[in-house]
XYZ file of N, CA and C in Angstrom:
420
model
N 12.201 12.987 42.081
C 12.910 12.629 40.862
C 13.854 13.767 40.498
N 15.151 13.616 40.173
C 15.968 14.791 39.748
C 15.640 15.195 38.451
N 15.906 16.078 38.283
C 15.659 16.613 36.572
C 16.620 16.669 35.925
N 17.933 15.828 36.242
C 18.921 15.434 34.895
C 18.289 14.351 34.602
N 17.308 13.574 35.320
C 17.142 12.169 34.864
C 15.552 12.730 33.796
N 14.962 13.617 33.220
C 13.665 13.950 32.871
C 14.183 13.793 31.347
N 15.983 14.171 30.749
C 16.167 13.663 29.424
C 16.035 12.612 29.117
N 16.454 11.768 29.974
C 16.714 10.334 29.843
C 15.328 9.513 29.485
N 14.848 10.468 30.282
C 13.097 9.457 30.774
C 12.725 9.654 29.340
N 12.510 11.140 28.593
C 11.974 11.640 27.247
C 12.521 10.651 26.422
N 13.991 10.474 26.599
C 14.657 10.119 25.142
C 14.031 8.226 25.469
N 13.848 7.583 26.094
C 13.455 6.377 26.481
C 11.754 5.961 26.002
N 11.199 7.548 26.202
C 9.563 7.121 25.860
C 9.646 7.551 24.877
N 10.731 8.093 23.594
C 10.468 8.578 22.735
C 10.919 7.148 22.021
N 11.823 6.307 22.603
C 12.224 4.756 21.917
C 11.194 4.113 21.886
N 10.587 3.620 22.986
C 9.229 2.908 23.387
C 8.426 3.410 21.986
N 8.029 4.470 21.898
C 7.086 5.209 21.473
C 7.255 4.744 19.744
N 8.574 5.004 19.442
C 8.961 4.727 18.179
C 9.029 2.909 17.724
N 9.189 1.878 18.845
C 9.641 0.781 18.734
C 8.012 -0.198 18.627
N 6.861 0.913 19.191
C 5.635 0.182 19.160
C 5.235 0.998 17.977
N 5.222 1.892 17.236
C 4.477 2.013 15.847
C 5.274 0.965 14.679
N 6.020 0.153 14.953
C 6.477 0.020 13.962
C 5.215 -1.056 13.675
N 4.877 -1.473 11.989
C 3.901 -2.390 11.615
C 4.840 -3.711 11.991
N 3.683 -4.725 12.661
C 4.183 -5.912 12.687
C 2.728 -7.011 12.799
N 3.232 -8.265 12.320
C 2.310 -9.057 12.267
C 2.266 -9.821 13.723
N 0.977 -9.613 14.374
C 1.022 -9.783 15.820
C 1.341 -11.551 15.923
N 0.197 -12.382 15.134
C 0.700 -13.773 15.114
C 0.411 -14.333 13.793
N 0.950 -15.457 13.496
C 0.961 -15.764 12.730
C 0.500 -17.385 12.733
N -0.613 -17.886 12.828
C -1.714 -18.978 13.595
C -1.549 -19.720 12.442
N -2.057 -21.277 12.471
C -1.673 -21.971 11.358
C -2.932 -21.675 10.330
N -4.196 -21.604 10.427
C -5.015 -21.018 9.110
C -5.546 -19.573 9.200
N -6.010 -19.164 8.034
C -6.549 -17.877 7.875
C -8.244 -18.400 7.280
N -9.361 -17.735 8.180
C -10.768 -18.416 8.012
C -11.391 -17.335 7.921
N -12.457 -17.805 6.793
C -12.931 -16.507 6.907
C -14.793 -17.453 6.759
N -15.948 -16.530 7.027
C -17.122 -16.667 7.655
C -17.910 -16.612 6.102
N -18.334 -17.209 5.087
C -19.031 -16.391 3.657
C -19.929 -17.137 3.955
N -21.538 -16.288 2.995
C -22.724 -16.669 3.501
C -22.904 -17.811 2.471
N -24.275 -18.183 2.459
C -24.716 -19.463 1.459
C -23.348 -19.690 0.139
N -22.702 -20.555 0.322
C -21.792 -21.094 0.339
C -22.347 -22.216 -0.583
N -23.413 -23.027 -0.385
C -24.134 -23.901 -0.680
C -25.271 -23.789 -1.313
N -25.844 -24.728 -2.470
C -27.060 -24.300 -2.675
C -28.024 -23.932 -1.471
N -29.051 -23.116 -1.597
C -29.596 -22.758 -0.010
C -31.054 -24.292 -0.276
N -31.002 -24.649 -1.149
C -32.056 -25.969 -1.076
C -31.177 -27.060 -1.575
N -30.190 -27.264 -0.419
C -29.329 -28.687 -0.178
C -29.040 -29.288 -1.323
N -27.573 -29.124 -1.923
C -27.101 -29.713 -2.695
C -26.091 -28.468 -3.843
N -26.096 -28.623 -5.041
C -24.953 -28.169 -5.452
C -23.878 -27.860 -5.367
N -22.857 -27.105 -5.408
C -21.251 -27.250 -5.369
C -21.245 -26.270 -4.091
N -20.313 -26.570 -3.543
C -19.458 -25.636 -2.672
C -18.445 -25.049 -2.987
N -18.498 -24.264 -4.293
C -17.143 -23.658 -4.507
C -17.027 -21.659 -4.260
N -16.224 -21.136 -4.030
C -16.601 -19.792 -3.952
C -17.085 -19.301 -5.225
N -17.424 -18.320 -4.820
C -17.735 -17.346 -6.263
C -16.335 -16.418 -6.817
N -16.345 -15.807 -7.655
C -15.103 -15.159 -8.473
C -14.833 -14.424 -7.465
N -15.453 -13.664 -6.412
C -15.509 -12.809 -5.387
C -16.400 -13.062 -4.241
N -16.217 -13.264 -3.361
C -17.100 -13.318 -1.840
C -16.444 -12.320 -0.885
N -18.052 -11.350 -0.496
C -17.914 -10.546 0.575
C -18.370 -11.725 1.802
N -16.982 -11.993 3.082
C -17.246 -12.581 3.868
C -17.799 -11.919 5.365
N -18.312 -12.266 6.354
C -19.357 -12.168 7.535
C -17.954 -11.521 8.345
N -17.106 -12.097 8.222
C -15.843 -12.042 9.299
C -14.770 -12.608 9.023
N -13.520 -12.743 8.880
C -12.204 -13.212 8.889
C -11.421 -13.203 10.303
N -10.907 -14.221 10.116
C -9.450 -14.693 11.634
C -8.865 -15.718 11.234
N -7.942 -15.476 12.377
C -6.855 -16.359 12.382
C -6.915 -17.762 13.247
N -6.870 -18.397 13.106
C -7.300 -19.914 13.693
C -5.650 -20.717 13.753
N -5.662 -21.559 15.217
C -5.050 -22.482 15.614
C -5.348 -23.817 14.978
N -4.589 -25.018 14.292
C -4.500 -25.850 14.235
C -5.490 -26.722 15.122
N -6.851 -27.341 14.574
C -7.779 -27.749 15.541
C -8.454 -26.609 16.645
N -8.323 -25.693 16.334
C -8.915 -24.716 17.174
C -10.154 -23.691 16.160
N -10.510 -24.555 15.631
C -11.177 -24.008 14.751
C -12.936 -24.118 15.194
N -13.326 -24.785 15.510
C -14.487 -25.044 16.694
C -15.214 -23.724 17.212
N -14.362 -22.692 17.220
C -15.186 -21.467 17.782
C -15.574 -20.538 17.200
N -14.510 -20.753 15.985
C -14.464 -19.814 14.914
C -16.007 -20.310 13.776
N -16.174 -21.711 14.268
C -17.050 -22.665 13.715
C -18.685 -21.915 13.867
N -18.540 -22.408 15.282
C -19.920 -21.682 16.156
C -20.029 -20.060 16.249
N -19.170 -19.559 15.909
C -19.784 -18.229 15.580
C -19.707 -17.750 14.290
N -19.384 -18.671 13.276
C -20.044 -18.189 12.079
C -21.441 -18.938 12.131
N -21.776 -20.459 12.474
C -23.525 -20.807 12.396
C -24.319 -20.099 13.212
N -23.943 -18.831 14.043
C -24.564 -17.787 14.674
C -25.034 -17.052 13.945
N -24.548 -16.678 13.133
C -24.765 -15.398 11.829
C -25.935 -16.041 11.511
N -26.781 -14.803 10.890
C -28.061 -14.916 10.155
C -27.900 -15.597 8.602
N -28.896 -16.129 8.343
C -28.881 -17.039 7.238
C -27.944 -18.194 7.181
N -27.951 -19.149 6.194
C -26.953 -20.250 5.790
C -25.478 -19.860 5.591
N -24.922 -20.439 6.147
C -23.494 -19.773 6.271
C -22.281 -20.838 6.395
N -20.906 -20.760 5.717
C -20.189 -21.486 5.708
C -18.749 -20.952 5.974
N -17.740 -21.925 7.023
C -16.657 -21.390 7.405
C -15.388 -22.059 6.874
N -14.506 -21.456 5.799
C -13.583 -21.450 5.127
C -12.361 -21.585 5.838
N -11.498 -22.679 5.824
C -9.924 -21.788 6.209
C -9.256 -22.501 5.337
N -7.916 -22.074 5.384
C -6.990 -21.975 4.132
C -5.503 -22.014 5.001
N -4.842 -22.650 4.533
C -3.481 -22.845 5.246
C -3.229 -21.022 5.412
N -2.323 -20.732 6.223
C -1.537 -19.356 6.217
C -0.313 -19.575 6.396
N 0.226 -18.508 5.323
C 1.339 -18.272 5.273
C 2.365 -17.684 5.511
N 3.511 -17.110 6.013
C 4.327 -15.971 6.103
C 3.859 -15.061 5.394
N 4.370 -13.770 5.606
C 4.909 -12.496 4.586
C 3.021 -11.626 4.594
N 2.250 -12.145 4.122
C 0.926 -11.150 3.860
C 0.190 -11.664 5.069
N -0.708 -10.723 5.236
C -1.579 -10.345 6.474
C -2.780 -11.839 5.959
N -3.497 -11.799 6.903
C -4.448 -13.016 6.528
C -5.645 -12.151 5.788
N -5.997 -10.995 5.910
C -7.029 -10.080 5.577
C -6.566 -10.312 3.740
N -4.885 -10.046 3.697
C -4.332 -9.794 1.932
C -4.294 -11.487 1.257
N -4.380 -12.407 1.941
C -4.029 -13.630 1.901
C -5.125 -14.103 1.236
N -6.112 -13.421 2.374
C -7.528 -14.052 1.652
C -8.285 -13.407 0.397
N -8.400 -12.129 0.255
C -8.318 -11.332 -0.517
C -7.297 -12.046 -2.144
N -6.266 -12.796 -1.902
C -5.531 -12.978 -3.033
C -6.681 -14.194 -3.884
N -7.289 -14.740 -2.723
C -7.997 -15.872 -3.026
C -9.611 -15.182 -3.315
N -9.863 -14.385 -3.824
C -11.049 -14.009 -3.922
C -12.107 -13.577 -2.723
N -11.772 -13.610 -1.341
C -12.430 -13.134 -0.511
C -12.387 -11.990 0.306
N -13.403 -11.319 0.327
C -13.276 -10.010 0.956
C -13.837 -10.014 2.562
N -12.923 -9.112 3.354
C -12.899 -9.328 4.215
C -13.636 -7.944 5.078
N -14.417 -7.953 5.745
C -15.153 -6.735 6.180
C -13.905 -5.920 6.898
N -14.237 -4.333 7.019
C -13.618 -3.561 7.217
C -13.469 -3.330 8.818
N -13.092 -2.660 9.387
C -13.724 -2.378 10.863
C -14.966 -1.597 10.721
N -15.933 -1.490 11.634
C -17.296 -0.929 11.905
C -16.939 0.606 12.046
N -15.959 0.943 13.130
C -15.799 1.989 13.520
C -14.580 2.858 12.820
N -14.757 3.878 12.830
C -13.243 4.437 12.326
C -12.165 4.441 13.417
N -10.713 4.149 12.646
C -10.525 3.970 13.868
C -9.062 5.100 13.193
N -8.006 5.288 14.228
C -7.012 6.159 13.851
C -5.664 5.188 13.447
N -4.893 6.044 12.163
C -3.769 4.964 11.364
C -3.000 5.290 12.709
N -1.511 4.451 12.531
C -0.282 4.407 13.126
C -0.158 5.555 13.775
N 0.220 6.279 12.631
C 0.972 7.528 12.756
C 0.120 8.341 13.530
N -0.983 8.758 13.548
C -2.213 9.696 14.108
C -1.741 9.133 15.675
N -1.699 7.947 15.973
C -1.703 7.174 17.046
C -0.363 7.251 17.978
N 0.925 7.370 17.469
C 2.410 7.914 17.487
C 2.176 9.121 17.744
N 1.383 10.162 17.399
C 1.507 11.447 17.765
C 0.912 11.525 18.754
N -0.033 11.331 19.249
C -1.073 11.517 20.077
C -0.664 10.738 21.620
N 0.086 9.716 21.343
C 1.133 9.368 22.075
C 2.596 9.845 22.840
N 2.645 10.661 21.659
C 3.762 11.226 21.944
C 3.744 12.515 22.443
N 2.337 13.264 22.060
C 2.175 14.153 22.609
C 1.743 14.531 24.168
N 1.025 13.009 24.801
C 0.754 12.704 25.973
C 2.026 12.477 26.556
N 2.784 12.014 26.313
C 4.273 11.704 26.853
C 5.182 12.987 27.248
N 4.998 14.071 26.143
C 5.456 14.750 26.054
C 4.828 15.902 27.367
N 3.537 15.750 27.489
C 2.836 16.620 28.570
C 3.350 16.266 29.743
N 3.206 14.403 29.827
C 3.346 14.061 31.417
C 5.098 14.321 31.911
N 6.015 14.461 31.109
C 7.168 14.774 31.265
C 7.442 16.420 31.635
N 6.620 17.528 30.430
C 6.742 18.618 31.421
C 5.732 18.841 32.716
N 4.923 17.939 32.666
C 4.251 18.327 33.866
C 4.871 17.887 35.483
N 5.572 16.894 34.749
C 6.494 15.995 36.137
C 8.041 16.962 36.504
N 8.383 17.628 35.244
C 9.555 18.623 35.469
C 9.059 20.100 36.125
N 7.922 20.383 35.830
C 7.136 21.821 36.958
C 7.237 20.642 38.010
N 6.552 19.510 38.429
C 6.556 19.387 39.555
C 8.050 19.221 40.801
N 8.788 18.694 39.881
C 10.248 18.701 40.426
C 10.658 20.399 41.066
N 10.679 21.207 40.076
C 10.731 22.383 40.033
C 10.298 23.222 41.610
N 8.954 22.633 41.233
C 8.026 23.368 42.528
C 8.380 22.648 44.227
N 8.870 21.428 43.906
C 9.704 20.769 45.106
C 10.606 20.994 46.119
């Protein structure tokens, strides 16, 4: 590899690099469902309506009739359990969507790292394998 071409390569993974942190909504599926427990009286009968607030089991995004799986793995969950979806809309995340509607949506389990932490750490790997590929030119 020549090493006039090692700017080019930098300034290219530094686009890449910049063009994937940006926030974006990956899809946008026709409902937003989310998993809340006894839902129902738990001795058969009374209303099915939410409460002022429900912490739900799980939230996703569901296909039009593709809802079937999202089905069977909320009657997996422990205890009586009921699966919600709600048209979705443009503009808010399905997590803020549902949330507008009184449901809370579990967090991730694990910690995980924001954008930016993720952009650096990226960039800093990029940044290694580029001088490490310019010593190797070098040493050629």
């Amino acid at each position: 590899m020549n090493s006039a071409r090692l700017p080019r390569l930098a300034l290219a993974l530094a686009c890449l690099l910049w063009l994937a942190a940006a926030p974006s909504r990956a899809t946008l599926l026709d409902y937003c469902c989310a998993c809340v427990p006894d839902l129902h009286d738990a001795h058969g009968g009374g209303s099915a309506e939410l409460k002022e607030t429900q912490a739900a089991l799980f939230c996703a995004e569901a296909a039009s009739g593709d809802e079937g799986g999202l089905e069977m793995r909320c009657d997996a969950q422990a205890g009586p359990t009921d699966l919600v979806c709600y048209p979705n809309t443009p503009g808010p995340s399905c997590r803020d969507e549902l949330a507008g509607l009184g449901i809370i949506c579990p967090t991730a389990g694990a910690p995980a790292a924001a954008p930016l932490g993720l952009l650096a750490l990226a960039a800093a790997l990029a940044g290694l394998g580029v001088a490490l590929l310019a010593r190797r030119v070098r040493r050629a």
